[in-house]
C-alpha cells in the first residue's frame, strides 16, 4: 500500500533525509540508498493533525533542531539516543503594533558555537538555546525599538 507524505522541511546528513510532515505530527527519515521511509517519532506536546507544526530545521551532527511554526514547542531530537527533548515557548500577547500570528512563530534556526538561535517570523523574540544544557534565553530588547519605527 502506498501513502502520500509531503514534507515541510528537510535535512540530508549523508545517509538519511530527515523531514517533518507538512500536514501532521511526525519526524521521518528516508534512507538515501534504499528509499525506505520510517516514522522516527511523534513530537510530544503537539497535536497529531495540524499544518506546518515546524518550519526550519538544523543539524548539529548529534541533534536535529526544529523551529515551531504552528507548533507550541521547540523540539530537539538526539540522533545518538533516539530521544526527543522539547522546550515550551512563552506565550506572547497580541497587543503589539505588528500583529503576532501564533500559527507562524519561527522561520529559521542558526547555529553559532554551542548555541541555537531560533529566528522569529511573527514571534517577537529570538530564542537562544544552549545545546550543552538546553538553557533558554529570550532576546527581546530590540522589539520595542523596532516597533517605534513601524509607521501605523
CSV table of C-alpha atoms in Angstrom, one decimal:
chain,number,residue,atom,x,y,z
A,1,UNK,CA,0.0,0.0,0.0
A,2,UNK,CA,1.3,3.5,-0.9
A,3,UNK,CA,0.8,6.7,1.0
A,4,UNK,CA,1.4,10.2,0.0
A,5,UNK,CA,3.6,12.1,2.5
A,6,UNK,CA,4.6,15.7,1.9
A,7,UNK,CA,7.4,17.3,3.8
A,8,UNK,CA,7.6,20.8,5.1
A,9,UNK,CA,11.4,21.0,5.5
A,10,UNK,CA,14.3,18.5,5.3
A,11,UNK,CA,18.0,17.9,6.0
A,12,UNK,CA,20.3,15.5,4.4
A,13,UNK,CA,23.1,14.0,6.6
A,14,UNK,CA,24.8,11.8,4.0
A,15,UNK,CA,22.8,8.6,4.9
A,16,UNK,CA,19.3,9.8,5.6
A,17,UNK,CA,17.0,12.6,4.5
A,18,UNK,CA,15.3,13.8,7.7
A,19,UNK,CA,12.0,15.6,7.4
A,20,UNK,CA,8.8,16.7,9.1
A,21,UNK,CA,5.4,16.2,7.7
A,22,UNK,CA,3.6,19.1,6.1
A,23,UNK,CA,0.2,18.2,7.5
A,24,UNK,CA,0.6,16.1,10.6
A,25,UNK,CA,2.8,15.4,13.6
A,26,UNK,CA,5.8,13.3,12.7
A,27,UNK,CA,9.6,13.2,12.2
A,28,UNK,CA,10.6,10.9,9.3
A,29,UNK,CA,13.8,9.7,7.8
A,30,UNK,CA,14.3,8.3,4.3
A,31,UNK,CA,17.3,6.0,3.7
A,32,UNK,CA,19.1,7.6,0.7
A,33,UNK,CA,20.1,4.2,-0.7
A,34,UNK,CA,17.0,2.1,-0.2
A,35,UNK,CA,14.5,5.0,-0.4
A,36,UNK,CA,12.7,3.4,2.6
A,37,UNK,CA,10.8,5.9,4.8
A,38,UNK,CA,10.4,5.4,8.5
A,39,UNK,CA,8.4,7.4,11.1
A,40,UNK,CA,11.0,8.1,13.7
A,41,UNK,CA,8.8,9.7,16.3
A,42,UNK,CA,5.7,11.8,17.1
A,43,UNK,CA,6.6,15.2,18.6
A,44,UNK,CA,5.3,15.2,22.2
A,45,UNK,CA,3.0,18.0,23.3
A,46,UNK,CA,1.8,18.7,19.7
A,47,UNK,CA,-1.5,17.8,18.1
A,48,UNK,CA,-1.5,14.8,15.8
A,49,UNK,CA,-3.0,16.8,12.9
A,50,UNK,CA,-2.0,20.4,12.2
A,51,UNK,CA,-0.5,22.1,9.3
A,52,UNK,CA,3.1,23.4,9.5
A,53,UNK,CA,4.0,22.3,13.0
A,54,UNK,CA,7.6,23.1,12.3
A,55,UNK,CA,9.3,25.4,9.8
A,56,UNK,CA,13.1,25.4,9.9
A,57,UNK,CA,15.5,22.6,10.8
A,58,UNK,CA,19.1,22.5,11.8
A,59,UNK,CA,21.6,19.6,12.2
A,60,UNK,CA,24.5,19.8,14.7
A,61,UNK,CA,25.7,16.3,14.0
A,62,UNK,CA,24.2,14.9,17.2
A,63,UNK,CA,21.0,16.9,17.4
A,64,UNK,CA,18.2,17.8,14.9
A,65,UNK,CA,16.5,21.0,15.9
A,66,UNK,CA,13.0,22.0,14.9
A,67,UNK,CA,11.6,25.6,15.0
A,68,UNK,CA,7.9,25.7,15.8
A,69,UNK,CA,5.7,27.3,13.2
A,70,UNK,CA,2.2,26.5,14.3
A,71,UNK,CA,3.6,24.1,17.0
A,72,UNK,CA,3.9,25.0,20.6
A,73,UNK,CA,7.4,23.8,21.5
A,74,UNK,CA,10.9,23.8,20.2
A,75,UNK,CA,11.9,20.2,19.6
A,76,UNK,CA,15.4,18.8,19.8
A,77,UNK,CA,15.9,15.2,18.6
A,78,UNK,CA,19.1,13.4,19.8
A,79,UNK,CA,20.2,11.1,17.0
A,80,UNK,CA,22.5,9.1,19.2
A,81,UNK,CA,19.9,8.2,21.8
A,82,UNK,CA,16.7,8.5,19.6
A,83,UNK,CA,15.2,10.7,22.3
A,84,UNK,CA,13.4,14.0,21.8
A,85,UNK,CA,13.6,17.0,24.1
A,86,UNK,CA,11.0,19.7,24.0
A,87,UNK,CA,11.2,23.3,25.2
A,88,UNK,CA,7.8,25.1,25.7
A,89,UNK,CA,8.0,28.6,24.4
A,90,UNK,CA,6.4,31.5,26.3
A,91,UNK,CA,3.0,32.6,25.2
A,92,UNK,CA,3.1,36.2,23.8
A,93,UNK,CA,0.3,38.7,24.0
A,94,UNK,CA,-1.1,40.2,20.9
A,95,UNK,CA,-1.0,43.9,21.9
A,96,UNK,CA,1.8,44.9,19.7
A,97,UNK,CA,1.7,47.2,16.6
A,98,UNK,CA,2.7,44.3,14.4
A,99,UNK,CA,0.2,41.5,14.9
A,100,UNK,CA,1.6,38.4,16.5
A,101,UNK,CA,0.4,35.4,14.4
A,102,UNK,CA,0.7,32.4,16.6
A,103,UNK,CA,0.4,30.0,13.7
A,104,UNK,CA,3.7,31.2,12.2
A,105,UNK,CA,6.0,31.7,15.1
A,106,UNK,CA,9.5,30.9,13.8
A,107,UNK,CA,11.1,30.6,10.3
A,108,UNK,CA,14.7,29.6,10.8
A,109,UNK,CA,17.5,28.3,13.1
A,110,UNK,CA,21.1,29.4,13.1
A,111,UNK,CA,23.8,27.6,15.0
A,112,UNK,CA,26.8,29.5,16.4
A,113,UNK,CA,29.2,27.8,18.8
A,114,UNK,CA,27.2,25.9,21.4
A,115,UNK,CA,24.0,27.9,20.8
A,116,UNK,CA,21.0,27.6,18.6
A,117,UNK,CA,19.2,30.8,17.7
A,118,UNK,CA,15.5,30.4,16.8
A,119,UNK,CA,14.6,33.3,14.5
A,120,UNK,CA,11.1,34.6,14.7
A,121,UNK,CA,8.8,35.2,11.8
A,122,UNK,CA,5.9,36.7,13.9
A,123,UNK,CA,7.2,35.7,17.4
A,124,UNK,CA,8.5,38.9,19.0
A,125,UNK,CA,11.8,37.5,20.2
A,126,UNK,CA,14.8,35.5,19.2
A,127,UNK,CA,15.3,32.4,21.4
A,128,UNK,CA,18.8,31.3,22.2
A,129,UNK,CA,19.2,27.7,23.4
A,130,UNK,CA,22.4,26.4,24.9
A,131,UNK,CA,23.0,23.0,23.3
A,132,UNK,CA,25.0,21.7,26.2
A,133,UNK,CA,22.4,22.1,28.9
A,134,UNK,CA,19.2,23.3,27.0
A,135,UNK,CA,19.0,26.5,29.0
A,136,UNK,CA,16.9,29.2,27.2
A,137,UNK,CA,17.4,32.9,26.8
A,138,UNK,CA,14.8,35.2,25.2
A,139,UNK,CA,16.4,38.0,23.3
A,140,UNK,CA,13.7,40.7,23.0
A,141,UNK,CA,15.2,44.0,24.0
A,142,UNK,CA,15.2,45.0,20.3
A,143,UNK,CA,11.5,44.5,19.8
A,144,UNK,CA,10.2,47.8,21.3
A,145,UNK,CA,12.8,49.8,19.4
A,146,UNK,CA,11.7,48.2,16.1
A,147,UNK,CA,8.1,48.8,17.0
A,148,UNK,CA,8.7,52.5,17.5
A,149,UNK,CA,9.8,52.6,13.8
A,150,UNK,CA,6.7,51.0,12.5
A,151,UNK,CA,4.5,53.7,10.9
A,152,UNK,CA,0.9,52.8,11.8
